[in-house]
Structure formats: C-alpha cells, structure tokens
C-alpha cells in the first residue's frame, strides 16, 4: 500500500485536481492508497494573514470571501449540479465557523497560538472535503477523513509533537475498519488529549503522510508537488539545475534542513526508522520518474548531490575572554535559546574558544539578543564578554553529498568559486560526517553564489560566461560574428556557453538578464536600446551580480579606462583590446594588475600588442617558467611593416604610403602610424609585462620621417613633404640594397631600456624575411639564447583582433 501526499499546488486549481484524479486512476498497488492533502495553494498564508489582521483589529472579510470563492469555483467546475449541494453545504458550514472564530479574535484583539491553529486547520479540512467529494464521481468508495481525530499530539500549539504510539494505534484501527475505502486525509492538523486542534508546523502535511506510512508499513510514500523531484539547486535561482534520481536519507535530511523546500526533515524520520522509500514526483509531469529517497541508495558519480540555501538569516556573534576555558559556557548559551524555542540554524566556534557565532531566523534574532544580554549580564558588565550584535541581510548556502566524505578538494573548490566571484564568507560550518559544508554570505550575493558553485561542481554541464561588450565597430561586430559561429564548438569541446548580456556603443546600450541573441543584436540594440550612458551601463552590469562575469572593451576610447579598476574590484574580469589604459601612467597599469590579483579575476589584453598574435601570453609563460629575458626585439606596426616591405625597386616612398592608406592599413592621417606613437605604446606594455616600471617619457623613439613631414599642416601637405624628401628616402633604400640589407623600424627592450629605431638588417636577422603587413617579435632568453623564440603573423585587422579578444574571453572561461 502506498501513501500519496499532494501539496498545495496539486490541489490548487481545476487543472491540478483533474491531474490528481488521473494519478489515482493509475494502478498503485494491491490495496487502496491513502491520500493525504494539503490546503489549496495560497490558502494557509491567507488564513495566517486574516488571523493576524483580526488580532490587530483590521478588516479580513475580503480575504475570507476570496478563499470561499476559490473553493466554490472548483466544485462548480468539476461536479455536476446534482452533486454540488452536499459539499457546498459542508464547506459553507466550515466558512461560517471560520468567520465566527475570526470575529471573536477581532472583538478581543487577541490571537493565541491555540486559536491560530484552529483557524489554520480549516485550510486542510476544506481542501480534503472538496477533493473527496469530487473523487466520489470516479471512486464511489472515497471517504473524507479528518486527520485531527487520529493524529494525537502534546499541547505545543504551532509545532505540536506527535504521540507516535497512540497515533499509530488509532491509525491502524481506523484503517482496518475502512480497508475497502479510498481515504482522503487532512494533512498538517492534529489534536491534543483535550481534543483541541493542533498543527504540526512546517512540512506538517508531509509529516502526516510519513506517520500514516510508518503506522501501516507502507511500500512507499509518494510526495506529489510541482517540480521534478529534488534538484541540484533551486531551479528558480539556477536555470541549469537538474533532477536527482536518487538520494540517501542522510543526504535528503541535510538538503532539507538547509532550505530545500520540496520536503522537510521531520517527514523523513518515521520513514527513516521503518526504511520506507520516499518518492518526490511532479503532479504536472507524471511520466517523470522523480527522486527516490531510500536506504542504501546507489553510489553516484556526482561530486555533490545538491546545493541548498536559506535566503534570510541573521547572525549573532558572542566573544570575549570570559569564554576561554570556561566549561559549560556553550551549554548555558544554547540551553537558554532552546528553552525559548529559538532554533539555531548554524554554529561555529573558534578553536581559541574566544568567540561563538550562530545563525537564527530573522524573527528570532532580537529575542535571542535580549535573552543573551539578560543571561550574561554580569559577564557583559565586567567586560569578560563583548556586547553581541545582530547582523541581518545574510543568507546561508550548503553543499551536500555522501561523496564529499574523505574526498580532497571539496572545500577548496567551494571557496575558490565564491572567492573568484567576490562573495565574502562570514562564517563556515562543517560536520565531522563531511556530508555538508555550510557558509554564511550576504543575501544579495546568494543567487550569484549558488550559480557559481553549481558551475564549479557540475563540470558535466555547460559553464555560463556572461559578457558585457563595449564597442560595436569592426572589432565588436566581428567578435559577435565569431561567437555566433563558434557557439556549438564551445559547448561541445569546451563545455562553455558564452552569453552576451549587455551591449553598449557611443549611441545606445541594451542589457538583458536572459541574454542577447547574436542573430539580431543590431536590430534589438537599435529598437530596444536606451541612450548610451557608460556609468549607468556599468552600474546595471554590477547590479545583475552574475557569476564569472566579463567586461569586454572593444573601443579605442579613453572613457572606459576610468572604470577598469572599479569593475575588477567588483570581481568582474576585464578583457580589452584598448591599449590606452595599459600604456598610460605606470601607476594606473599597476593598479589594474593589483586589483585583478586581489579580487581573483582576470585582466587580459593580448590584443594590446599584436592583435591575435600570442605575444603577451608567450612572454608571461616564459617568465612564469623561470626563464630570464635578455632582449626583446619587435616590429609591432602592421602599417610600418607593409610600407618597408613594399618600398623596393622603383617605388617611391610617398607612393607606398599612399598605397597603404588606400588599402586601409593606415589611419586617415598616416602620421598617426608613422610617428611611432602606437608602436611605442605596444613596446611600453611589453616592457611593463617584462617587469620594468617604465613611463612613456623613458622610451627613445627615432623618427623615420624628416621633421618637415611631421610638421605639415594637412594630410595633403604631408604627402607633398614626403615627395619633397624623396632623395632622403631613396638614399636609405639604396644604402640598404648596397649592403644587401632591408629597412626595418624595430623596437628593442634590453636591460630595462626601450628604443625604437630605423635599422638596416641582413639575412642573418630574423626580421629580414618579413612580408605584407605582418608583425614579428623575437625573445632572446636564457633558454632561447643562440636562436631566439620568434612569433610572427598578422598584427592588425578586425578578424585577427576579434579572434584575440575571443581567445582572451575563453581563457577567462577556463578558470
């Protein structure tokens, strides 16, 4: 025989009750099942509100009418007119009784716990009467059972303790007398020895089902709810949460105590003692097998079974020298709280015995504080204890699973995921069983923390990397095209899902917590975007508080640079192709680096030096592996590279420069490239990454152009000056040819000094065989002394630069 418990959502509407009846039609077992019912969804909360309003002298009639209407509408929809009168009459009697009780509370302006229990009992009674009468149309043997007559408890109203022996005897006798009936039993409610209604507290209907199951040695207890079993995390918080096929009793207890709301710990105790399996199933997805909670659950490959959380807790910290070595101090503290019915959620004590931290529900915090101040008044006045304070606005997160036991690295993985996302841990608790590690964090960080931890432990799922992009020019557009084309590859080969959550250009910005489709981002930005406001864009990005977030700067503007440090300090990684930030004052460069290290995030800027070429990464790897840099030589301007590679034969210098401009290799004013300023910035960044705290003023730049060319008033005048100085350039070309050399504009870092000079190199030099607009760099180190390490390839262009940004983003995702 099975026990079937249906929660509030399963009896909350015409559709759900129809689904419930469909479940009962399915073959269950040899005997009729026992059906335990909760109040309709929302009714218990409404009854609590009405009771409290009546106690304060406030009007409650509107809510009462709404509850009555809710029940009557279901009856009229599911019962033929000829069968409606008996149940409507019964319910009307209940609602009249309820109204009389509420009126008494209103008149007296007093709401006792006993009266509150009586008021709440009408939720389950009305629900069970209604469903049992509807079921009679399909199951003539359906029988309504007022569970309060069989469930016997003490007089602790609101959280009554069941007299298990007496209750099980009454249930057995009643069942034997009605074995041929399909019983519909009220959950949650019971009665004491005086026959007064009591309630079983949080999860009371589940507890009712477990008591009946234990009394009758049920085959299994089915808990029907509105989700697909117990999940790895709250699906409202973690979209990638998935259902668990199986849990041990211990795992389920740990998850339940720590906020998993599908089932509650007291439910499990009777089943645990009798080793009765509990099955969590979905009323609205009956084909889903659900989650089995049972003794001897099979081993799992999952590192943890789930992440549960409590989204509202308060913490009290008691500290002082008077606690050190004081036997019985903890017992005195927690006995005090226990006597006053204050449940302690989490406890942690320092090994020095100098402080005890514990968490309670926010509603109990001030009461606990008052009790402690009174109990330890002498110690507080003598300064042996510090006056405790309540810290609110906190939440608790716990990872649970039997596989955690004796598995190294579990806590490390948890705290790395939290730390990397800027989640500060206020307190930690781990039992010696190693089934649970619990942490207390700030409430606003809870969603981010749960998602970050979920990604960290469930490596089989696709990790989500939210990115916020500035700039929609050539590089920005190309990056989005590349991302869209590579989505499936990233998911298949890197287990990574990159989601663009925000886009901003100089005109408009658009952010969406669900992500922005790359297939039509331009239309969405144009039609739904708001006016661009960079500070507001960054503020909204931070407010989303997403885990593993990346801020991507695809601009060449000074404006975003001022926000880098703040973004990094918000535990958001930065990827940028904008070299302005790293080539300004060294102090600023160092501040970015320090912020990234301090807050455990990434600051990637590979494209600052060689577009898509792995130059920064190569230098970093050489230095991290202990190699010593002797010299770095580089050609890091695609424009200048193209000009000198093509300044051969009969071509004149001004003709080659014009050709480069026509091909789009130069800025509108070619002098912006030829003055060496951009080249200098790249060499400065390289020098800084090599460990030299250089400023721009310390770099020596030899101009490749005569002064008159640089001083020209317009671009047209500039070309005229180039032509006027043809003899100067021809002399350089002929001299190089005579010596069997080529002209190269080379940057060099050696012994902490950087210089950029026009040189003539022969075929023994690695830069001799350069073509097109390629960049090239050589590293001479201890390991690459006789033959330098050379990196060569395209150093400019939207495709390769976007690819470099793409690679930096993926490198953030790998961490």
Short mmCIF file of C-alpha atoms in Angstrom, two decimals, residues 166-555:
data_model
loop_
_atom_site.label_atom_id
_atom_site.label_comp_id
_atom_site.label_asym_id
_atom_site.label_seq_id
_atom_site.Cartn_x
_atom_site.Cartn_y
_atom_site.Cartn_z
CA UNK A 166 -1.16 6.40 20.38
CA UNK A 167 -1.37 7.89 16.88
CA UNK A 168 -0.20 4.73 15.13
CA UNK A 169 -2.66 2.62 17.16
CA UNK A 170 -5.57 4.87 16.18
CA UNK A 171 -4.50 4.88 12.50
CA UNK A 172 -4.20 1.07 12.40
CA UNK A 173 -7.62 0.58 13.97
CA UNK A 174 -9.24 3.11 11.65
CA UNK A 175 -7.60 1.62 8.57
CA UNK A 176 -8.64 -1.94 9.45
CA UNK A 177 -12.24 -0.74 9.75
CA UNK A 178 -12.08 1.08 6.39
CA UNK A 179 -9.68 -1.04 4.32
CA UNK A 180 -12.13 -1.07 1.42
CA UNK A 181 -12.25 2.73 1.26
CA UNK A 182 -10.13 5.26 -0.62
CA UNK A 183 -9.19 7.57 2.25
CA UNK A 184 -8.67 11.32 1.74
CA UNK A 185 -6.89 12.53 4.88
CA UNK A 186 -6.24 16.08 6.05
CA UNK A 187 -2.56 16.77 6.43
CA UNK A 188 -0.90 19.19 8.86
CA UNK A 189 -3.59 19.10 11.58
CA UNK A 190 -3.88 17.01 14.74
CA UNK A 191 -5.41 17.28 18.22
CA UNK A 192 -4.26 17.01 21.82
CA UNK A 193 -5.65 14.96 24.69
CA UNK A 194 -8.35 17.57 25.24
CA UNK A 195 -9.48 17.28 21.63
CA UNK A 196 -8.27 20.78 20.76
CA UNK A 197 -6.84 21.30 17.28
CA UNK A 198 -3.03 21.50 16.97
CA UNK A 199 -0.80 21.85 13.93
CA UNK A 200 2.45 20.09 13.09
CA UNK A 201 4.42 23.09 11.87
CA UNK A 202 6.50 23.45 8.74
CA UNK A 203 6.01 20.46 6.42
CA UNK A 204 3.15 19.20 8.54
CA UNK A 205 1.29 17.52 5.68
CA UNK A 206 4.42 15.62 4.70
CA UNK A 207 4.79 14.57 8.31
CA UNK A 208 1.19 13.35 8.36
CA UNK A 209 1.92 11.19 5.31
CA UNK A 210 5.06 9.77 6.93
CA UNK A 211 3.22 8.92 10.18
CA UNK A 212 0.48 7.10 8.24
CA UNK A 213 3.11 5.32 6.17
CA UNK A 214 5.01 4.22 9.27
CA UNK A 215 1.84 3.09 11.07
CA UNK A 216 0.70 0.95 8.12
CA UNK A 217 4.17 -0.18 6.92
CA UNK A 218 3.55 1.35 3.51
CA UNK A 219 5.51 0.18 0.46
CA UNK A 220 6.44 3.79 -0.31
CA UNK A 221 5.46 7.36 0.45
CA UNK A 222 4.87 9.49 -2.62
CA UNK A 223 5.10 13.26 -2.22
CA UNK A 224 3.43 14.90 -5.23
CA UNK A 225 4.47 18.50 -5.82
CA UNK A 226 5.05 20.93 -8.71
CA UNK A 227 8.70 20.14 -9.52
CA UNK A 228 10.50 17.14 -10.99
CA UNK A 229 11.78 15.69 -7.74
CA UNK A 230 14.62 17.08 -5.69
CA UNK A 231 17.02 19.10 -7.79
CA UNK A 232 20.68 20.03 -7.55
CA UNK A 233 19.65 23.60 -6.66
CA UNK A 234 16.60 25.82 -6.58
CA UNK A 235 15.51 25.94 -10.26
CA UNK A 236 14.16 29.47 -9.77
CA UNK A 237 17.69 30.53 -8.93
CA UNK A 238 19.78 28.15 -11.09
CA UNK A 239 18.37 27.56 -14.55
CA UNK A 240 20.76 24.67 -15.14
CA UNK A 241 19.63 22.78 -12.03
CA UNK A 242 18.64 19.19 -12.78
CA UNK A 243 16.70 16.46 -11.01
CA UNK A 244 18.42 13.82 -8.90
CA UNK A 245 17.39 10.24 -9.48
CA UNK A 246 18.31 9.01 -6.02
CA UNK A 247 19.28 10.30 -2.58
CA UNK A 248 20.17 8.63 0.68
CA UNK A 249 18.17 9.54 3.77
CA UNK A 250 21.20 11.38 5.15
CA UNK A 251 21.66 13.47 2.01
CA UNK A 252 17.98 14.33 1.86
CA UNK A 253 17.95 15.30 5.54
CA UNK A 254 20.96 17.59 5.06
CA UNK A 255 19.43 19.25 1.99
CA UNK A 256 16.07 19.64 3.67
CA UNK A 257 17.40 21.16 6.87
CA UNK A 258 19.24 23.68 4.78
CA UNK A 259 16.41 25.11 2.79
CA UNK A 260 15.42 22.58 0.10
CA UNK A 261 11.67 23.19 0.29
CA UNK A 262 10.43 20.13 -1.61
CA UNK A 263 10.40 18.03 1.54
CA UNK A 264 11.04 18.70 5.22
CA UNK A 265 13.24 16.83 7.73
CA UNK A 266 10.52 15.71 10.19
CA UNK A 267 8.80 13.95 7.28
CA UNK A 268 11.70 11.61 6.92
CA UNK A 269 12.12 10.46 10.49
CA UNK A 270 9.22 7.94 10.59
CA UNK A 271 10.16 6.70 7.11
CA UNK A 272 13.84 6.57 8.07
CA UNK A 273 13.09 4.37 11.07
CA UNK A 274 11.00 1.96 9.00
CA UNK A 275 13.23 2.28 5.89
CA UNK A 276 10.25 3.24 3.75
CA UNK A 277 11.27 4.84 0.44
CA UNK A 278 10.06 8.38 -0.19
CA UNK A 279 9.42 9.39 -3.81
CA UNK A 280 9.21 13.04 -4.87
CA UNK A 281 7.05 13.29 -8.00
CA UNK A 282 5.54 16.02 -10.16
CA UNK A 283 1.75 16.21 -10.39
CA UNK A 284 2.10 18.06 -13.69
CA UNK A 285 4.67 15.70 -15.22
CA UNK A 286 3.53 12.25 -14.18
CA UNK A 287 5.82 10.44 -16.62
CA UNK A 288 8.93 11.78 -14.91
CA UNK A 289 10.29 9.11 -12.53
CA UNK A 290 11.03 11.61 -9.76
CA UNK A 291 13.56 11.34 -6.96
CA UNK A 292 13.82 8.27 -4.71
CA UNK A 293 14.98 8.83 -1.14
CA UNK A 294 15.82 5.49 0.37
CA UNK A 295 18.14 3.43 2.50
CA UNK A 296 21.10 2.05 0.57
CA UNK A 297 20.96 4.49 -2.33
CA UNK A 298 23.44 3.58 -5.07
CA UNK A 299 26.76 5.33 -5.42
CA UNK A 300 26.78 8.43 -7.58
CA UNK A 301 29.40 9.89 -9.90
CA UNK A 302 28.35 13.39 -8.88
CA UNK A 303 30.81 15.13 -6.54
CA UNK A 304 27.92 16.58 -4.54
CA UNK A 305 24.21 15.84 -4.54
CA UNK A 306 22.96 19.35 -4.25
CA UNK A 307 23.24 22.95 -3.17
CA UNK A 308 20.63 24.24 -0.80
CA UNK A 309 20.19 27.65 0.70
CA UNK A 310 18.29 29.74 3.20
CA UNK A 311 17.74 33.19 1.79
CA UNK A 312 17.05 35.06 5.03
CA UNK A 313 19.02 34.56 8.24
CA UNK A 314 20.55 36.66 11.00
CA UNK A 315 23.85 36.07 12.76
CA UNK A 316 24.89 36.77 16.34
CA UNK A 317 28.48 36.70 17.49
CA UNK A 318 29.41 36.31 21.14
CA UNK A 319 33.06 36.88 22.00
CA UNK A 320 35.28 37.67 24.94
CA UNK A 321 38.00 36.34 27.22
CA UNK A 322 35.38 35.11 29.68
CA UNK A 323 34.59 32.23 27.32
CA UNK A 324 38.12 30.82 27.12
CA UNK A 325 38.44 27.57 29.04
CA UNK A 326 35.03 28.09 30.63
CA UNK A 327 33.39 24.66 30.81
CA UNK A 328 29.66 24.64 30.11
CA UNK A 329 29.54 28.08 28.53
CA UNK A 330 28.19 26.76 25.21
CA UNK A 331 25.68 24.58 27.05
CA UNK A 332 24.47 27.56 29.01
CA UNK A 333 24.06 29.64 25.83
CA UNK A 334 22.25 27.06 23.71
CA UNK A 335 20.11 25.72 26.57
CA UNK A 336 18.87 29.28 27.00
CA UNK A 337 17.91 29.50 23.32
CA UNK A 338 16.33 26.04 23.36
CA UNK A 339 14.12 26.88 26.35
CA UNK A 340 12.74 29.84 24.41
CA UNK A 341 12.07 27.76 21.26
CA UNK A 342 14.74 29.57 19.21
CA UNK A 343 16.07 27.26 16.54
CA UNK A 344 19.79 27.62 15.81
CA UNK A 345 20.48 27.06 12.11
CA UNK A 346 24.28 27.03 12.16
CA UNK A 347 27.00 27.17 14.81
CA UNK A 348 30.72 27.82 14.51
CA UNK A 349 33.27 28.36 17.28
CA UNK A 350 36.90 29.40 17.01
CA UNK A 351 39.49 26.94 18.34
CA UNK A 352 40.70 29.65 20.74
CA UNK A 353 37.23 29.48 22.37
CA UNK A 354 37.21 33.27 22.18
CA UNK A 355 34.04 33.52 20.08
CA UNK A 356 30.89 31.67 19.11
CA UNK A 357 28.91 32.59 16.02
CA UNK A 358 25.43 31.23 15.39
CA UNK A 359 22.65 31.84 12.90
CA UNK A 360 18.92 32.09 13.59
CA UNK A 361 15.80 33.13 11.72
CA UNK A 362 15.49 36.94 11.48
CA UNK A 363 12.31 36.84 13.53
CA UNK A 364 14.19 35.25 16.44
CA UNK A 365 17.27 37.49 16.31
CA UNK A 366 16.20 40.35 18.59
CA UNK A 367 14.66 37.93 21.07
CA UNK A 368 17.91 35.95 21.17
CA UNK A 369 19.88 39.15 21.66
CA UNK A 370 17.69 40.22 24.55
CA UNK A 371 17.95 36.79 26.22
CA UNK A 372 21.75 36.75 25.91
CA UNK A 373 22.10 40.25 27.34
CA UNK A 374 19.96 39.24 30.31
CA UNK A 375 21.55 35.82 30.90
CA UNK A 376 25.14 37.09 30.69
CA UNK A 377 24.54 40.48 32.28
CA UNK A 378 27.34 40.12 34.87
CA UNK A 379 29.91 38.95 32.30
CA UNK A 380 28.98 41.81 29.97
CA UNK A 381 29.24 44.42 32.69
CA UNK A 382 32.60 43.01 33.81
CA UNK A 383 33.84 43.21 30.20
CA UNK A 384 34.52 39.49 30.16
CA UNK A 385 32.18 39.38 27.18
CA UNK A 386 31.64 41.90 24.40
CA UNK A 387 28.07 43.04 23.85
CA UNK A 388 26.73 40.91 20.96
CA UNK A 389 25.27 42.48 17.86
CA UNK A 390 22.83 41.16 15.31
CA UNK A 391 23.90 41.12 11.68
CA UNK A 392 20.98 40.97 9.26
CA UNK A 393 20.72 40.72 5.49
CA UNK A 394 22.54 37.39 5.35
CA UNK A 395 21.90 34.03 3.70
CA UNK A 396 23.23 30.51 4.09
CA UNK A 397 24.46 28.16 1.39
CA UNK A 398 25.32 24.49 1.83
CA UNK A 399 26.79 21.81 -0.43
CA UNK A 400 25.64 18.28 0.42
CA UNK A 401 26.61 14.78 -0.64
CA UNK A 402 27.97 11.49 0.66
CA UNK A 403 30.74 11.59 -1.98
CA UNK A 404 32.21 14.56 -0.15
CA UNK A 405 33.37 12.28 2.63
CA UNK A 406 37.15 11.88 2.56
CA UNK A 407 37.31 13.49 -0.91
CA UNK A 408 40.11 16.08 -1.01
CA UNK A 409 39.49 19.46 -2.61
CA UNK A 410 35.78 19.85 -1.93
CA UNK A 411 36.10 22.87 0.34
CA UNK A 412 38.81 24.31 -1.93
CA UNK A 413 36.52 24.14 -4.94
CA UNK A 414 33.69 25.74 -2.96
CA UNK A 415 35.73 28.64 -1.64
CA UNK A 416 37.51 29.22 -4.96
CA UNK A 417 34.14 29.57 -6.72
CA UNK A 418 32.94 32.00 -4.06
CA UNK A 419 36.17 33.99 -3.83
CA UNK A 420 36.61 34.38 -7.57
CA UNK A 421 33.15 35.92 -7.75
CA UNK A 422 33.69 38.32 -4.88
CA UNK A 423 31.42 36.51 -2.43
CA UNK A 424 32.63 37.15 1.11
CA UNK A 425 32.15 34.25 3.54
CA UNK A 426 31.06 35.44 7.01
CA UNK A 427 31.04 32.05 8.74
CA UNK A 428 31.77 28.40 7.93
CA UNK A 429 30.50 25.14 9.43
CA UNK A 430 31.37 21.56 8.52
CA UNK A 431 30.44 18.49 10.49
CA UNK A 432 32.83 15.60 11.02
CA UNK A 433 30.50 13.47 8.87
CA UNK A 434 31.69 15.58 5.91
CA UNK A 435 28.25 15.37 4.30
CA UNK A 436 27.73 19.12 4.45
CA UNK A 437 29.78 22.30 4.20
CA UNK A 438 27.77 25.39 5.10
CA UNK A 439 28.69 29.03 4.67
CA UNK A 440 27.03 32.31 5.57
CA UNK A 441 27.18 35.05 2.94
CA UNK A 442 25.50 38.34 2.11
CA UNK A 443 21.91 37.88 0.91
CA UNK A 444 22.36 39.95 -2.31
CA UNK A 445 25.17 37.55 -3.32
CA UNK A 446 23.12 34.37 -2.85
CA UNK A 447 21.95 33.87 -6.44
CA UNK A 448 25.41 34.56 -7.83
CA UNK A 449 27.00 32.27 -5.25
CA UNK A 450 24.65 29.34 -5.89
CA UNK A 451 25.15 29.63 -9.66
CA UNK A 452 28.94 29.90 -9.31
CA UNK A 453 29.13 26.86 -7.00
CA UNK A 454 26.77 24.89 -9.26
CA UNK A 455 29.04 25.57 -12.25
CA UNK A 456 32.10 24.61 -10.21
CA UNK A 457 30.83 21.21 -9.06
CA UNK A 458 28.82 20.04 -12.05
CA UNK A 459 31.52 20.02 -14.71
CA UNK A 460 29.32 17.91 -17.00
CA UNK A 461 27.11 20.95 -17.53
CA UNK A 462 27.95 23.83 -19.82
CA UNK A 463 29.51 26.64 -17.80
CA UNK A 464 27.94 30.01 -18.50
CA UNK A 465 30.18 33.01 -19.18
CA UNK A 466 28.18 36.27 -19.17
CA UNK A 467 29.88 39.06 -21.13
CA UNK A 468 29.14 42.78 -21.39
CA UNK A 469 30.60 44.40 -24.51
CA UNK A 470 31.58 47.99 -25.25
CA UNK A 471 32.03 49.00 -28.87
CA UNK A 472 30.20 47.79 -31.96
CA UNK A 473 32.70 48.88 -34.60
CA UNK A 474 34.64 46.48 -36.83
CA UNK A 475 36.15 44.53 -33.93
CA UNK A 476 32.94 44.36 -31.91
CA UNK A 477 30.83 43.22 -34.85
CA UNK A 478 33.41 40.67 -35.94
CA UNK A 479 33.62 39.30 -32.39
CA UNK A 480 29.85 38.73 -32.30
CA UNK A 481 30.01 37.01 -35.70
CA UNK A 482 32.79 34.73 -34.47
CA UNK A 483 30.96 33.97 -31.21
CA UNK A 484 27.76 33.05 -33.03
CA UNK A 485 29.64 30.77 -35.43
CA UNK A 486 31.52 29.01 -32.62
CA UNK A 487 28.71 28.51 -30.09
CA UNK A 488 28.26 24.81 -30.81
CA UNK A 489 32.01 24.19 -30.88
CA UNK A 490 32.46 25.90 -27.49
CA UNK A 491 29.64 23.87 -25.98
CA UNK A 492 30.91 20.57 -27.38
CA UNK A 493 34.64 20.97 -26.86
CA UNK A 494 34.97 23.49 -24.01
CA UNK A 495 31.72 22.88 -22.08
CA UNK A 496 31.27 26.62 -22.26
CA UNK A 497 28.30 28.82 -23.09
CA UNK A 498 29.20 32.46 -23.75
CA UNK A 499 26.16 34.71 -23.29
CA UNK A 500 26.17 38.36 -24.30
CA UNK A 501 24.19 40.09 -21.54
CA UNK A 502 24.87 43.71 -22.49
CA UNK A 503 25.98 45.81 -25.48
CA UNK A 504 26.92 49.48 -25.46
CA UNK A 505 28.23 51.83 -28.15
CA UNK A 506 28.52 55.61 -28.31
CA UNK A 507 24.79 55.99 -29.06
CA UNK A 508 22.81 53.22 -27.41
CA UNK A 509 23.02 50.48 -24.81
CA UNK A 510 20.95 47.40 -24.06
CA UNK A 511 21.14 44.85 -21.22
CA UNK A 512 19.09 41.69 -20.76
CA UNK A 513 19.39 39.21 -17.88
CA UNK A 514 18.27 36.40 -20.24
CA UNK A 515 20.98 37.19 -22.79
CA UNK A 516 21.01 38.88 -26.20
CA UNK A 517 20.62 36.79 -29.35
CA UNK A 518 23.60 37.29 -31.65
CA UNK A 519 21.49 36.68 -34.73
CA UNK A 520 19.73 40.06 -34.44
CA UNK A 521 21.63 42.04 -31.81
CA UNK A 522 21.90 45.12 -34.02
CA UNK A 523 18.15 45.38 -34.52
CA UNK A 524 17.49 44.79 -30.80
CA UNK A 525 20.05 47.41 -29.78
CA UNK A 526 18.51 49.91 -32.18
CA UNK A 527 14.87 49.23 -31.34
CA UNK A 528 15.00 48.40 -27.62
CA UNK A 529 18.20 50.11 -26.51
CA UNK A 530 18.24 53.21 -24.34
CA UNK A 531 20.55 56.20 -24.78
CA UNK A 532 24.17 55.26 -24.09
CA UNK A 533 25.36 56.08 -20.57
CA UNK A 534 28.55 54.26 -19.69
CA UNK A 535 28.40 54.79 -15.89
CA UNK A 536 24.79 53.55 -15.90
CA UNK A 537 25.71 50.58 -18.11
CA UNK A 538 28.41 49.53 -15.63
CA UNK A 539 26.09 50.13 -12.69
CA UNK A 540 23.44 47.85 -14.23
CA UNK A 541 26.06 45.21 -15.05
CA UNK A 542 27.19 45.17 -11.42
CA UNK A 543 23.58 45.11 -10.18
CA UNK A 544 22.92 41.90 -12.12
CA UNK A 545 25.53 40.32 -9.82
CA UNK A 546 26.21 37.39 -12.16
CA UNK A 547 28.93 34.81 -11.55
CA UNK A 548 32.01 34.58 -13.82
CA UNK A 549 31.20 37.92 -15.44
CA UNK A 550 33.45 39.52 -18.14
CA UNK A 551 33.60 43.18 -19.17
CA UNK A 552 34.86 43.44 -22.77
CA UNK A 553 36.22 46.75 -24.10
CA UNK A 554 36.42 46.77 -27.91
CA UNK A 555 36.89 50.52 -28.18
#
